[in-house]
PDB file of C-alpha atoms in Angstrom:
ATOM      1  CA  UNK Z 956     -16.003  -8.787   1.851  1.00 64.00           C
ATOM      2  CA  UNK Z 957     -12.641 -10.061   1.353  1.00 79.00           C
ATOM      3  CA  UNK Z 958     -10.473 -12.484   3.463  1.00 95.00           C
ATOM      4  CA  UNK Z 959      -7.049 -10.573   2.329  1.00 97.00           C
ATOM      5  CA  UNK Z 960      -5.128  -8.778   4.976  1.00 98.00           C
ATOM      6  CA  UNK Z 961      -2.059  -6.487   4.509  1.00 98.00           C
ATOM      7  CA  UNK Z 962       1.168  -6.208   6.752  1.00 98.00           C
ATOM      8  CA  UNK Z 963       4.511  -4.215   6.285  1.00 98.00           C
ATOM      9  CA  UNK Z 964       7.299  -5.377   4.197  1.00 97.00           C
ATOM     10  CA  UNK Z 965      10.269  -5.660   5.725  1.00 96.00           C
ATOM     11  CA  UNK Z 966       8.510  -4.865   8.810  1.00 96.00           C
ATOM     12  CA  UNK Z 967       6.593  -1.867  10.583  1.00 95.00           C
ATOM     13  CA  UNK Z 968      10.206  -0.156  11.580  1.00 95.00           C
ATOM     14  CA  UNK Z 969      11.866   0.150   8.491  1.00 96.00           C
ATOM     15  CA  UNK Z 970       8.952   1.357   6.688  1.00 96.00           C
ATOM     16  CA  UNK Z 971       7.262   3.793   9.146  1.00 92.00           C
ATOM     17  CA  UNK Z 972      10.650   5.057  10.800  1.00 93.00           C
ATOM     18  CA  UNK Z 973      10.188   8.595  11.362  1.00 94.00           C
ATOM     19  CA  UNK Z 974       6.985   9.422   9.913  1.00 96.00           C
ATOM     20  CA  UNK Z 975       4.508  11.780  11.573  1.00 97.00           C
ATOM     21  CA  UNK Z 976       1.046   9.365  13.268  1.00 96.00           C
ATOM     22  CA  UNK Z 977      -1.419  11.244  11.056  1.00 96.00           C
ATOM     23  CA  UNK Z 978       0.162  10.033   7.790  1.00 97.00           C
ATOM     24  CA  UNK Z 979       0.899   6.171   9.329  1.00 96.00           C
ATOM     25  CA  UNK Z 980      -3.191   6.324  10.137  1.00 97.00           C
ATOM     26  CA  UNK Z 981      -3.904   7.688   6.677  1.00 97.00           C
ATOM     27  CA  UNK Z 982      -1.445   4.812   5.031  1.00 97.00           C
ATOM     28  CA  UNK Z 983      -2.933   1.732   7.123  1.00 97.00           C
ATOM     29  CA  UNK Z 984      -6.616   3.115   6.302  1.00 97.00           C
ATOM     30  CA  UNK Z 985      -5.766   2.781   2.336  1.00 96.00           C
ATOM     31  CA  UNK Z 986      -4.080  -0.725   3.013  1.00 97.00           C
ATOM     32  CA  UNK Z 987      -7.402  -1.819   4.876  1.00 97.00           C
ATOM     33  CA  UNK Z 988      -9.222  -1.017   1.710  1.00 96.00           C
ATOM     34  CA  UNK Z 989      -6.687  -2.188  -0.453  1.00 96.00           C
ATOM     35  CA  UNK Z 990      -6.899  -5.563   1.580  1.00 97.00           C
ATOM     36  CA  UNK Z 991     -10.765  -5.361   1.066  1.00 97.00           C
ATOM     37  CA  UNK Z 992     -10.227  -5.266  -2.625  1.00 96.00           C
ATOM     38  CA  UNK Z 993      -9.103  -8.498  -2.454  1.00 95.00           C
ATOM     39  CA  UNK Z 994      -8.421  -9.706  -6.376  1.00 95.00           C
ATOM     40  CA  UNK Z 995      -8.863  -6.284  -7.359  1.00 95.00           C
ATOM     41  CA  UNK Z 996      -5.665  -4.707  -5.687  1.00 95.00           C
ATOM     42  CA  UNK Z 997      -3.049  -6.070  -8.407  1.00 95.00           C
ATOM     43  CA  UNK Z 998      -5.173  -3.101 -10.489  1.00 95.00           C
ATOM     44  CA  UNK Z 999      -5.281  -0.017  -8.352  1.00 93.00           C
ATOM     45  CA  UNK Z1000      -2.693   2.902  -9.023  1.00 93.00           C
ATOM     46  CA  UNK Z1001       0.464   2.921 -11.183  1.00 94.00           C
ATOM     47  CA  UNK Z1002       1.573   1.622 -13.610  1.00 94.00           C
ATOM     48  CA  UNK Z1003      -1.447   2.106 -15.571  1.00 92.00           C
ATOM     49  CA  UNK Z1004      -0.531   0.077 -18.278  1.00 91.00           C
ATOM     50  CA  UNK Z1005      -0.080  -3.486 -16.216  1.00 92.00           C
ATOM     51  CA  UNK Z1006      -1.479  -5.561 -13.597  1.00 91.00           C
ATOM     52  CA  UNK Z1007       1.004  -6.882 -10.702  1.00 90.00           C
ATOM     53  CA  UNK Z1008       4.568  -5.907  -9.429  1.00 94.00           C
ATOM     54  CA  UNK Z1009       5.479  -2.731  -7.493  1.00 96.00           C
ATOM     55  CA  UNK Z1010       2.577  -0.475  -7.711  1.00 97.00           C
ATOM     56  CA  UNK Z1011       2.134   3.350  -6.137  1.00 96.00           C
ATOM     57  CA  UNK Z1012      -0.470   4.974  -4.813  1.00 92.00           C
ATOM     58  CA  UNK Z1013      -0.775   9.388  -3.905  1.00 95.00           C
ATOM     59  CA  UNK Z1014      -1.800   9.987  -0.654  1.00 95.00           C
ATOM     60  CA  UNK Z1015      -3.072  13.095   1.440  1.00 95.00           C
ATOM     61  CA  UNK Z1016      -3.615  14.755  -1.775  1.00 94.00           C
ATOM     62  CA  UNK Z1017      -0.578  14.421  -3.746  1.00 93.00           C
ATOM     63  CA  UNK Z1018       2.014  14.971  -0.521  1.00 96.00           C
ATOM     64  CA  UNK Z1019       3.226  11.618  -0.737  1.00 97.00           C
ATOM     65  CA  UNK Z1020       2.721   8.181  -1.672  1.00 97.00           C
ATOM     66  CA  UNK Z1021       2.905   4.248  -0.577  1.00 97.00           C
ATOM     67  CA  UNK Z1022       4.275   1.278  -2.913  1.00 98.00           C
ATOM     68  CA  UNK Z1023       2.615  -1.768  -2.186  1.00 98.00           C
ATOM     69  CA  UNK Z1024       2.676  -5.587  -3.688  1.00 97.00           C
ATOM     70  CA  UNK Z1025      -0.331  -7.227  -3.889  1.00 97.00           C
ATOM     71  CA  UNK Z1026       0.431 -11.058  -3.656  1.00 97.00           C
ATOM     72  CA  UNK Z1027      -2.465 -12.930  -4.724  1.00 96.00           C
ATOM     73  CA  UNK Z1028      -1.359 -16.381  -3.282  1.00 97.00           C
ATOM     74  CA  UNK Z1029      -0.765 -15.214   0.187  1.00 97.00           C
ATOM     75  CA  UNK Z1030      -3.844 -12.856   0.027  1.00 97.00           C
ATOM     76  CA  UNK Z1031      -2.058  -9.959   1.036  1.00 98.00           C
ATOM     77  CA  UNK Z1032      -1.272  -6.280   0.702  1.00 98.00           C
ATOM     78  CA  UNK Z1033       1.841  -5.419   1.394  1.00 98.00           C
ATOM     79  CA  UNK Z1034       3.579  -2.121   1.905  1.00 98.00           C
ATOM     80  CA  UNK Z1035       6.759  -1.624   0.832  1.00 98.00           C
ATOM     81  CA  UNK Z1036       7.359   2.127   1.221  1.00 98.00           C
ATOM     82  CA  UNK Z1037       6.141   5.522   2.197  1.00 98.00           C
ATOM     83  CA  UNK Z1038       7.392   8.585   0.645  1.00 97.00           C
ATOM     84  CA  UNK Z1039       6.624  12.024   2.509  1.00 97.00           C
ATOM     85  CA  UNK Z1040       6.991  15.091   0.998  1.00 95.00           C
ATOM     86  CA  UNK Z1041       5.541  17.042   4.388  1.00 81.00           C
TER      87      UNK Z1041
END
């Protein structure tokens, strides 16, 4: 199990302004198990070709996705953005 968390970045407002509840469940259930990845995080989704930065991840199937920064010294997820197509 890992001690990493995740948390919004700026903040909850600004990056879940307007977005329907089923999608803000489905976005903080991936960031829970992006936070229990721990390490592991700086590896998941794209780019493909590098570990670390701004990375992106589909959700519900392709009808949107998040961008999240794993920061390995503060042993967090963080997520940046969610894009919904609807």
């Amino acid at each position: 199990m890992s001690d990493w968390t995740w948390d919004y970045n700026p903040s909850e407002e600004h990056v879940a302004d307007g977005l329907p509840t089923g999608v803000m469940a489905e976005v903080e259930r991936l960031a829970t198990e992006l936070a229990a990845l721990g390490d592991d995080a700086v590896r998941i989704g794209r780019p493909l070709d590098r570990e670390g930065g701004l990375r992106e991840f589909d959700i519900l199937n392709g009808r949107g996705f998040i961008s999240f920064l794993a920061v390995p010294r503060h042993r967090c997820v963080y997520v940046c953005n969610v894009t919904w197509y609807g």
